[in-house]
Short mmCIF file of N, CA and C in Angstrom, two decimals:
data_model
loop_
_atom_site.label_atom_id
_atom_site.label_comp_id
_atom_site.label_asym_id
_atom_site.label_seq_id
_atom_site.Cartn_x
_atom_site.Cartn_y
_atom_site.Cartn_z
N MET A 67 0.88 -1.20 0.01
CA MET A 67 -0.03 -0.03 0.03
C MET A 67 0.82 1.28 0.02
N LYS A 68 2.03 1.17 0.72
CA LYS A 68 2.91 2.30 0.75
C LYS A 68 3.40 2.62 -0.61
N TYR A 69 3.69 1.63 -1.36
CA TYR A 69 4.28 1.87 -2.70
C TYR A 69 3.20 2.43 -3.66
N LEU A 70 1.94 2.11 -3.45
CA LEU A 70 0.92 2.70 -4.21
C LEU A 70 0.82 4.27 -3.98
N TYR A 71 0.88 4.61 -2.71
CA TYR A 71 0.91 6.06 -2.40
C TYR A 71 2.09 6.79 -3.03
N ILE A 72 3.21 6.14 -3.00
CA ILE A 72 4.42 6.78 -3.64
C ILE A 72 4.23 6.92 -5.15
N ILE A 73 3.73 5.93 -5.75
CA ILE A 73 3.47 5.98 -7.20
C ILE A 73 2.43 7.10 -7.55
N ILE A 74 1.44 7.15 -6.83
CA ILE A 74 0.38 8.21 -7.02
C ILE A 74 0.98 9.60 -6.78
N LEU A 75 1.70 9.70 -5.72
CA LEU A 75 2.30 11.02 -5.46
C LEU A 75 3.37 11.42 -6.56
N SER A 76 4.06 10.55 -7.09
CA SER A 76 4.98 10.79 -8.09
C SER A 76 4.32 11.09 -9.44
N LEU A 77 3.13 10.69 -9.64
CA LEU A 77 2.42 10.94 -10.88
C LEU A 77 1.64 12.24 -10.90
N ILE A 78 1.43 12.81 -9.73
CA ILE A 78 0.62 14.10 -9.71
C ILE A 78 1.24 15.20 -10.50
N PRO A 79 2.55 15.42 -10.49
CA PRO A 79 3.09 16.46 -11.36
C PRO A 79 2.77 16.31 -12.83
N PHE A 80 2.74 15.03 -13.28
CA PHE A 80 2.47 14.79 -14.70
C PHE A 80 1.06 15.17 -15.09
N PHE A 81 0.10 14.92 -14.17
CA PHE A 81 -1.28 15.30 -14.36
C PHE A 81 -1.47 16.79 -14.42
N SER A 82 -0.78 17.48 -13.56
CA SER A 82 -0.97 18.90 -13.52
C SER A 82 -0.31 19.59 -14.73
N ILE A 83 0.76 18.99 -15.22
CA ILE A 83 1.42 19.53 -16.45
C ILE A 83 0.53 19.31 -17.61
N ALA A 84 -0.18 18.18 -17.65
CA ALA A 84 -1.06 17.87 -18.78
C ALA A 84 -2.23 18.83 -18.89
N GLN A 85 -2.60 19.37 -17.79
CA GLN A 85 -3.78 20.33 -17.75
C GLN A 85 -3.39 21.73 -18.28
N GLN A 86 -2.09 22.05 -18.22
CA GLN A 86 -1.67 23.40 -18.67
C GLN A 86 -1.51 23.40 -20.15
N THR A 87 -1.92 24.55 -20.73
CA THR A 87 -1.89 24.67 -22.18
C THR A 87 -1.74 26.17 -22.56
N ASN A 88 -1.17 26.42 -23.68
CA ASN A 88 -1.09 27.80 -24.21
C ASN A 88 -2.24 28.14 -25.12
N SER A 89 -3.12 27.14 -25.35
CA SER A 89 -4.28 27.45 -26.20
C SER A 89 -5.30 28.29 -25.41
N LYS A 90 -5.99 29.04 -26.21
CA LYS A 90 -7.09 29.87 -25.58
C LYS A 90 -8.37 29.44 -26.18
N SER A 91 -9.37 29.30 -25.41
CA SER A 91 -10.68 28.90 -25.77
C SER A 91 -11.59 30.04 -25.81
N ILE A 92 -12.25 30.30 -26.96
CA ILE A 92 -13.30 31.23 -27.10
C ILE A 92 -14.43 30.63 -27.85
N SER A 93 -15.61 31.25 -27.82
CA SER A 93 -16.85 30.71 -28.38
C SER A 93 -17.30 31.43 -29.54
N TYR A 94 -17.58 30.73 -30.68
CA TYR A 94 -18.16 31.52 -31.80
C TYR A 94 -19.66 31.86 -31.49
N LEU A 95 -20.16 31.32 -30.43
CA LEU A 95 -21.60 31.63 -30.11
C LEU A 95 -21.75 33.07 -29.53
N GLU A 96 -20.56 33.65 -29.09
CA GLU A 96 -20.68 35.00 -28.56
C GLU A 96 -20.91 35.97 -29.67
N LYS A 97 -21.70 37.01 -29.41
CA LYS A 97 -22.08 37.98 -30.41
C LYS A 97 -20.82 38.77 -30.87
N GLY A 98 -19.92 39.16 -29.92
CA GLY A 98 -18.80 39.91 -30.32
C GLY A 98 -18.99 41.35 -29.93
N ILE A 99 -18.18 42.23 -30.56
CA ILE A 99 -18.21 43.70 -30.30
C ILE A 99 -19.07 44.39 -31.35
N LYS A 100 -19.75 45.41 -30.96
CA LYS A 100 -20.50 46.22 -31.92
C LYS A 100 -19.52 46.86 -32.89
N ALA A 101 -19.76 46.74 -34.16
CA ALA A 101 -18.88 47.28 -35.19
C ALA A 101 -19.22 48.73 -35.46
N PRO A 102 -18.21 49.59 -35.64
CA PRO A 102 -18.54 51.04 -35.94
C PRO A 102 -19.14 51.00 -37.40
N ASN A 103 -19.96 52.05 -37.68
CA ASN A 103 -20.58 52.10 -38.92
C ASN A 103 -19.61 52.70 -39.96
N THR A 104 -18.54 52.05 -40.22
CA THR A 104 -17.56 52.53 -41.17
C THR A 104 -17.87 52.00 -42.63
N HIS A 105 -18.13 50.71 -42.69
CA HIS A 105 -18.38 50.11 -43.99
C HIS A 105 -19.72 49.39 -44.15
N HIS A 106 -20.68 49.83 -43.28
CA HIS A 106 -21.98 49.31 -43.38
C HIS A 106 -23.01 50.26 -42.79
N LEU A 107 -24.27 50.08 -43.14
CA LEU A 107 -25.43 50.76 -42.53
C LEU A 107 -26.14 49.79 -41.67
N GLY A 108 -26.71 50.28 -40.55
CA GLY A 108 -27.44 49.35 -39.69
C GLY A 108 -26.52 48.91 -38.51
N SER A 109 -26.87 47.76 -37.98
CA SER A 109 -26.16 47.23 -36.79
C SER A 109 -25.48 45.93 -37.13
N ALA A 110 -24.15 45.88 -36.67
CA ALA A 110 -23.36 44.63 -36.92
C ALA A 110 -22.48 44.44 -35.66
N TRP A 111 -22.24 43.16 -35.46
CA TRP A 111 -21.27 42.75 -34.35
C TRP A 111 -20.28 41.80 -34.97
N LEU A 112 -19.02 41.91 -34.50
CA LEU A 112 -17.91 41.09 -34.96
C LEU A 112 -17.26 40.35 -33.79
N ASN A 113 -17.07 39.07 -33.95
CA ASN A 113 -16.41 38.27 -32.99
C ASN A 113 -15.18 37.68 -33.70
N PHE A 114 -13.99 38.29 -33.41
CA PHE A 114 -12.71 37.82 -34.05
C PHE A 114 -12.18 36.56 -33.42
N LEU A 115 -12.47 35.44 -34.05
CA LEU A 115 -12.22 34.11 -33.49
C LEU A 115 -10.80 33.74 -33.56
N VAL A 116 -10.24 33.91 -34.78
CA VAL A 116 -8.82 33.50 -35.06
C VAL A 116 -8.19 34.61 -35.93
N LYS A 117 -7.04 35.04 -35.46
CA LYS A 117 -6.40 36.10 -36.17
C LYS A 117 -5.15 35.41 -36.92
N ALA A 118 -5.02 35.69 -38.15
CA ALA A 118 -3.91 35.13 -39.01
C ALA A 118 -2.58 35.40 -38.38
N ASP A 119 -1.71 34.39 -38.40
CA ASP A 119 -0.32 34.48 -37.94
C ASP A 119 0.56 33.67 -38.84
N GLN A 120 1.86 33.47 -38.45
CA GLN A 120 2.83 32.76 -39.28
C GLN A 120 2.47 31.24 -39.44
N ASP A 121 1.66 30.73 -38.52
CA ASP A 121 1.34 29.26 -38.56
C ASP A 121 0.03 29.00 -39.37
N PHE A 122 -0.82 30.00 -39.31
CA PHE A 122 -2.19 29.80 -39.95
C PHE A 122 -2.52 31.21 -40.54
N ASN A 123 -2.41 31.32 -41.90
CA ASN A 123 -2.53 32.63 -42.55
C ASN A 123 -3.97 32.95 -42.91
N GLN A 124 -4.94 32.67 -41.99
CA GLN A 124 -6.33 32.95 -42.28
C GLN A 124 -6.93 33.58 -41.03
N ASN A 125 -7.79 34.55 -41.19
CA ASN A 125 -8.65 35.06 -40.20
C ASN A 125 -9.93 34.35 -40.17
N ILE A 126 -10.53 34.16 -39.02
CA ILE A 126 -11.92 33.60 -38.94
C ILE A 126 -12.64 34.56 -38.07
N THR A 127 -13.72 35.12 -38.55
CA THR A 127 -14.46 36.08 -37.87
C THR A 127 -15.98 35.70 -37.98
N LYS A 128 -16.63 35.79 -36.84
CA LYS A 128 -18.14 35.68 -36.91
C LYS A 128 -18.75 37.05 -36.98
N ALA A 129 -19.56 37.23 -37.97
CA ALA A 129 -20.26 38.54 -38.15
C ALA A 129 -21.73 38.30 -37.93
N THR A 130 -22.40 39.18 -37.25
CA THR A 130 -23.85 39.17 -37.06
C THR A 130 -24.38 40.49 -37.48
N PHE A 131 -25.31 40.45 -38.46
CA PHE A 131 -25.99 41.64 -38.94
C PHE A 131 -27.45 41.67 -38.55
N LYS A 132 -27.91 42.78 -37.92
CA LYS A 132 -29.35 42.92 -37.67
C LYS A 132 -30.06 43.07 -38.98
N ALA A 133 -31.31 42.60 -38.98
CA ALA A 133 -32.14 42.74 -40.20
C ALA A 133 -32.09 44.20 -40.74
N ASN A 134 -32.18 44.33 -42.08
CA ASN A 134 -32.16 45.61 -42.72
C ASN A 134 -30.83 46.38 -42.58
N SER A 135 -29.71 45.62 -42.56
CA SER A 135 -28.43 46.25 -42.50
C SER A 135 -27.71 46.03 -43.79
N THR A 136 -26.83 46.83 -44.18
CA THR A 136 -26.15 46.73 -45.47
C THR A 136 -24.61 46.82 -45.22
N LEU A 137 -23.87 45.89 -45.90
CA LEU A 137 -22.46 45.87 -45.94
C LEU A 137 -21.99 46.48 -47.31
N ASP A 138 -20.92 47.16 -47.27
CA ASP A 138 -20.37 47.77 -48.58
C ASP A 138 -19.74 46.74 -49.39
N TRP A 139 -19.58 47.10 -50.72
CA TRP A 139 -18.84 46.35 -51.69
C TRP A 139 -17.40 46.21 -51.27
N HIS A 140 -16.82 45.05 -51.37
CA HIS A 140 -15.41 44.84 -50.98
C HIS A 140 -14.85 43.66 -51.65
N LYS A 141 -13.50 43.43 -51.48
CA LYS A 141 -12.88 42.26 -52.03
C LYS A 141 -11.68 41.89 -51.17
N HIS A 142 -11.16 40.73 -51.41
CA HIS A 142 -10.03 40.17 -50.60
C HIS A 142 -8.90 39.73 -51.54
N LYS A 143 -7.75 39.77 -51.09
CA LYS A 143 -6.60 39.28 -51.88
C LYS A 143 -6.48 37.72 -51.81
N THR A 144 -7.30 37.12 -51.04
CA THR A 144 -7.38 35.69 -50.99
C THR A 144 -8.87 35.23 -51.14
N LYS A 145 -9.00 33.97 -51.35
CA LYS A 145 -10.40 33.45 -51.33
C LYS A 145 -11.04 33.67 -50.02
N GLN A 146 -12.40 33.88 -50.03
CA GLN A 146 -13.13 34.03 -48.81
C GLN A 146 -14.20 32.92 -48.71
N ILE A 147 -14.31 32.26 -47.62
CA ILE A 147 -15.41 31.32 -47.36
C ILE A 147 -16.32 31.94 -46.34
N ILE A 148 -17.62 31.83 -46.67
CA ILE A 148 -18.68 32.35 -45.75
C ILE A 148 -19.56 31.14 -45.37
N ILE A 149 -19.64 30.88 -44.09
CA ILE A 149 -20.51 29.76 -43.59
C ILE A 149 -21.62 30.33 -42.77
N VAL A 150 -22.84 30.27 -43.28
CA VAL A 150 -23.95 30.93 -42.56
C VAL A 150 -24.40 29.94 -41.49
N VAL A 151 -24.39 30.49 -40.23
CA VAL A 151 -24.68 29.67 -39.03
C VAL A 151 -26.11 29.99 -38.45
N GLU A 152 -26.65 31.12 -38.86
CA GLU A 152 -27.95 31.50 -38.38
C GLU A 152 -28.62 32.52 -39.29
N GLY A 153 -29.97 32.39 -39.43
CA GLY A 153 -30.66 33.45 -40.04
C GLY A 153 -30.66 33.43 -41.62
N LYS A 154 -30.88 34.60 -42.17
CA LYS A 154 -31.00 34.74 -43.64
C LYS A 154 -30.42 36.03 -44.11
N GLY A 155 -29.79 35.97 -45.27
CA GLY A 155 -29.15 37.26 -45.72
C GLY A 155 -29.08 37.24 -47.25
N TYR A 156 -28.32 38.17 -47.83
CA TYR A 156 -28.07 38.35 -49.21
C TYR A 156 -26.61 38.33 -49.46
N TYR A 157 -26.30 37.81 -50.69
CA TYR A 157 -24.92 37.78 -51.18
C TYR A 157 -24.92 38.14 -52.67
N GLN A 158 -23.99 38.96 -53.04
CA GLN A 158 -23.93 39.40 -54.48
C GLN A 158 -22.43 39.61 -54.85
N GLU A 159 -22.14 39.07 -56.05
CA GLU A 159 -20.79 39.38 -56.66
C GLU A 159 -21.02 40.42 -57.75
N LYS A 160 -20.08 41.31 -57.94
CA LYS A 160 -20.25 42.32 -58.94
C LYS A 160 -20.51 41.75 -60.35
N GLY A 161 -21.61 42.21 -61.01
CA GLY A 161 -21.98 41.73 -62.31
C GLY A 161 -22.81 40.49 -62.32
N LYS A 162 -23.12 39.93 -61.16
CA LYS A 162 -23.99 38.77 -61.05
C LYS A 162 -25.23 39.11 -60.28
N LYS A 163 -26.24 38.19 -60.37
CA LYS A 163 -27.49 38.43 -59.64
C LYS A 163 -27.28 38.12 -58.19
N PRO A 164 -27.93 38.90 -57.27
CA PRO A 164 -27.83 38.62 -55.88
C PRO A 164 -28.62 37.29 -55.54
N ILE A 165 -28.22 36.65 -54.48
CA ILE A 165 -28.90 35.43 -53.97
C ILE A 165 -29.21 35.54 -52.52
N ILE A 166 -30.15 34.80 -52.16
CA ILE A 166 -30.47 34.57 -50.66
C ILE A 166 -29.56 33.62 -50.10
N ILE A 167 -28.98 33.86 -48.91
CA ILE A 167 -28.20 32.90 -48.17
C ILE A 167 -28.88 32.64 -46.85
N LYS A 168 -28.76 31.36 -46.41
CA LYS A 168 -29.48 30.96 -45.19
C LYS A 168 -28.65 29.98 -44.43
N LYS A 169 -29.07 29.71 -43.18
CA LYS A 169 -28.38 28.78 -42.30
C LYS A 169 -27.97 27.55 -43.04
N GLY A 170 -26.65 27.15 -42.96
CA GLY A 170 -26.26 25.93 -43.60
C GLY A 170 -25.49 26.21 -44.89
N ASP A 171 -25.74 27.36 -45.51
CA ASP A 171 -25.08 27.63 -46.81
C ASP A 171 -23.57 27.95 -46.63
N VAL A 172 -22.85 27.54 -47.57
CA VAL A 172 -21.42 27.84 -47.67
C VAL A 172 -21.10 28.55 -48.93
N ILE A 173 -20.55 29.71 -48.92
CA ILE A 173 -20.32 30.50 -50.10
C ILE A 173 -18.75 30.53 -50.28
N GLU A 174 -18.32 30.27 -51.48
CA GLU A 174 -16.84 30.41 -51.73
C GLU A 174 -16.69 31.55 -52.76
N CYS A 175 -16.01 32.66 -52.29
CA CYS A 175 -15.83 33.80 -53.10
C CYS A 175 -14.36 33.83 -53.52
N LYS A 176 -14.13 33.78 -54.81
CA LYS A 176 -12.68 33.74 -55.27
C LYS A 176 -11.96 35.06 -54.93
N LYS A 177 -10.62 34.99 -54.95
CA LYS A 177 -9.85 36.14 -54.61
C LYS A 177 -10.09 37.32 -55.58
N ASP A 178 -9.98 38.50 -55.14
CA ASP A 178 -10.15 39.73 -55.91
C ASP A 178 -11.52 39.86 -56.60
N THR A 179 -12.54 39.13 -56.04
CA THR A 179 -13.95 39.28 -56.56
C THR A 179 -14.67 40.23 -55.67
N GLU A 180 -15.12 41.31 -56.33
CA GLU A 180 -15.88 42.34 -55.59
C GLU A 180 -17.32 41.75 -55.28
N HIS A 181 -17.66 41.90 -53.98
CA HIS A 181 -18.92 41.36 -53.51
C HIS A 181 -19.43 42.11 -52.30
N TRP A 182 -20.62 41.80 -51.86
CA TRP A 182 -21.16 42.16 -50.52
C TRP A 182 -22.01 41.09 -50.06
N HIS A 183 -22.18 41.10 -48.72
CA HIS A 183 -23.02 40.06 -48.08
C HIS A 183 -23.55 40.68 -46.78
N THR A 184 -24.81 40.38 -46.39
CA THR A 184 -25.39 40.97 -45.13
C THR A 184 -26.74 40.33 -44.88
N SER A 185 -27.42 40.83 -43.92
CA SER A 185 -28.74 40.30 -43.54
C SER A 185 -29.82 40.58 -44.58
N SER A 186 -30.94 39.84 -44.41
CA SER A 186 -32.08 40.13 -45.28
C SER A 186 -32.86 41.29 -44.64
N LYS A 187 -33.86 41.74 -45.40
CA LYS A 187 -34.66 42.88 -44.94
C LYS A 187 -35.37 42.61 -43.58
N ASN A 188 -35.83 41.32 -43.30
CA ASN A 188 -36.60 41.05 -42.12
C ASN A 188 -35.95 40.07 -41.14
N LYS A 189 -34.77 39.55 -41.45
CA LYS A 189 -34.14 38.55 -40.51
C LYS A 189 -32.64 38.93 -40.39
N ASN A 190 -32.19 38.67 -39.08
CA ASN A 190 -30.74 38.78 -38.82
C ASN A 190 -30.04 37.67 -39.55
N VAL A 191 -28.70 37.82 -39.67
CA VAL A 191 -27.91 36.76 -40.17
C VAL A 191 -26.61 36.70 -39.39
N SER A 192 -26.11 35.54 -39.20
CA SER A 192 -24.73 35.33 -38.51
C SER A 192 -24.01 34.37 -39.47
N TYR A 193 -22.73 34.70 -39.70
CA TYR A 193 -21.91 33.80 -40.54
C TYR A 193 -20.47 33.82 -40.00
N LEU A 194 -19.77 32.79 -40.32
CA LEU A 194 -18.36 32.72 -40.13
C LEU A 194 -17.69 33.05 -41.44
N ALA A 195 -16.70 34.03 -41.33
CA ALA A 195 -16.04 34.44 -42.52
C ALA A 195 -14.58 34.01 -42.36
N ILE A 196 -14.06 33.31 -43.39
CA ILE A 196 -12.67 32.83 -43.32
C ILE A 196 -12.00 33.49 -44.53
N TYR A 197 -10.95 34.28 -44.23
CA TYR A 197 -10.28 34.98 -45.29
C TYR A 197 -8.85 35.22 -44.85
N GLY A 198 -8.01 35.59 -45.85
CA GLY A 198 -6.57 35.82 -45.61
C GLY A 198 -6.17 36.97 -44.74
N ALA A 199 -4.89 37.03 -44.37
CA ALA A 199 -4.45 38.06 -43.45
C ALA A 199 -4.37 39.46 -44.09
N GLU A 200 -4.45 39.58 -45.37
CA GLU A 200 -4.39 40.92 -45.90
C GLU A 200 -5.60 41.66 -45.58
N PRO A 201 -5.51 43.04 -45.51
CA PRO A 201 -6.74 43.81 -45.13
C PRO A 201 -7.81 43.76 -46.29
N THR A 202 -9.07 43.82 -45.89
CA THR A 202 -10.21 43.90 -46.84
C THR A 202 -10.05 45.17 -47.59
N ILE A 203 -10.31 45.10 -48.95
CA ILE A 203 -10.30 46.26 -49.79
C ILE A 203 -11.71 46.70 -50.02
N TRP A 204 -12.07 47.82 -49.42
CA TRP A 204 -13.41 48.41 -49.58
C TRP A 204 -13.52 49.23 -50.86
N THR A 205 -14.61 49.03 -51.61
CA THR A 205 -14.73 49.67 -52.92
C THR A 205 -15.86 50.64 -52.86
N ASP A 206 -17.03 50.26 -53.19
CA ASP A 206 -18.20 51.18 -53.24
C ASP A 206 -19.18 50.97 -52.07
N LYS A 207 -19.92 52.04 -51.85
CA LYS A 207 -20.94 51.92 -50.83
C LYS A 207 -22.17 51.20 -51.37
N VAL A 208 -22.86 50.42 -50.50
CA VAL A 208 -24.16 49.92 -50.87
C VAL A 208 -25.08 50.83 -50.18
N THR A 209 -25.87 51.56 -50.99
CA THR A 209 -26.84 52.56 -50.47
C THR A 209 -28.07 51.80 -49.93
N GLN A 210 -28.79 52.45 -49.03
CA GLN A 210 -30.08 51.93 -48.59
C GLN A 210 -30.98 51.71 -49.77
N GLU A 211 -30.98 52.60 -50.75
CA GLU A 211 -31.84 52.46 -51.92
C GLU A 211 -31.52 51.19 -52.68
N TYR A 212 -30.22 50.95 -52.89
CA TYR A 212 -29.83 49.72 -53.66
C TYR A 212 -30.19 48.53 -52.91
N TYR A 213 -29.95 48.52 -51.54
CA TYR A 213 -30.28 47.40 -50.70
C TYR A 213 -31.79 47.12 -50.77
N ASP A 214 -32.58 48.13 -50.70
CA ASP A 214 -34.03 47.99 -50.74
C ASP A 214 -34.46 47.33 -52.03
N GLN A 215 -33.85 47.77 -53.19
CA GLN A 215 -34.13 47.17 -54.46
C GLN A 215 -33.88 45.71 -54.47
N ILE A 216 -32.67 45.33 -53.99
CA ILE A 216 -32.30 43.90 -53.84
C ILE A 216 -33.25 43.10 -53.02
N ALA A 217 -33.59 43.69 -51.86
CA ALA A 217 -34.58 43.00 -50.97
C ALA A 217 -35.91 42.82 -51.64
N LYS A 218 -36.37 43.76 -52.35
CA LYS A 218 -37.75 43.68 -53.07
C LYS A 218 -37.54 42.61 -54.16
N GLN A 219 -36.47 42.55 -54.84
CA GLN A 219 -36.31 41.61 -55.92
C GLN A 219 -36.24 40.19 -55.40
N LEU A 220 -35.54 40.00 -54.30
CA LEU A 220 -35.31 38.63 -53.73
C LEU A 220 -36.50 38.15 -52.94
N GLU A 221 -37.29 39.07 -52.35
CA GLU A 221 -38.32 38.61 -51.45
C GLU A 221 -39.72 38.56 -52.16
N ASP A 222 -39.82 39.07 -53.41
CA ASP A 222 -41.07 39.01 -54.12
C ASP A 222 -41.30 37.56 -54.66
#
């Protein structure tokens, strides 16, 4: 029995080391911080889940847009993947027809493709955006009038 106690006591440091980690745990379920209205109209929240670094050259951000919000036209120097996790929204690439996006949809936007994506007129949307480390290139404003036209076209 004495030897069992000695073995257990000698193993305790290994168990405590195994519990220590440099990883940080955050939840994509959190709404995030309210975004300033720099490149959108309406209300949006951003949850910066993963920031690109030398080991993983991709950002992963959860964006939540309140219904009737508009995001401006933009493009990325890398491919962007959008995974809709909640709600309903719109997505459009320059020169193409807009589409409705909804929970479960995965959008692959090729690099340097000008596009916009946001909530629908009557429903919030949340999505995970995966994109490269380079800054987003903002191009043109999406006006409320243009957004309203798209909403009417898609919802009729």
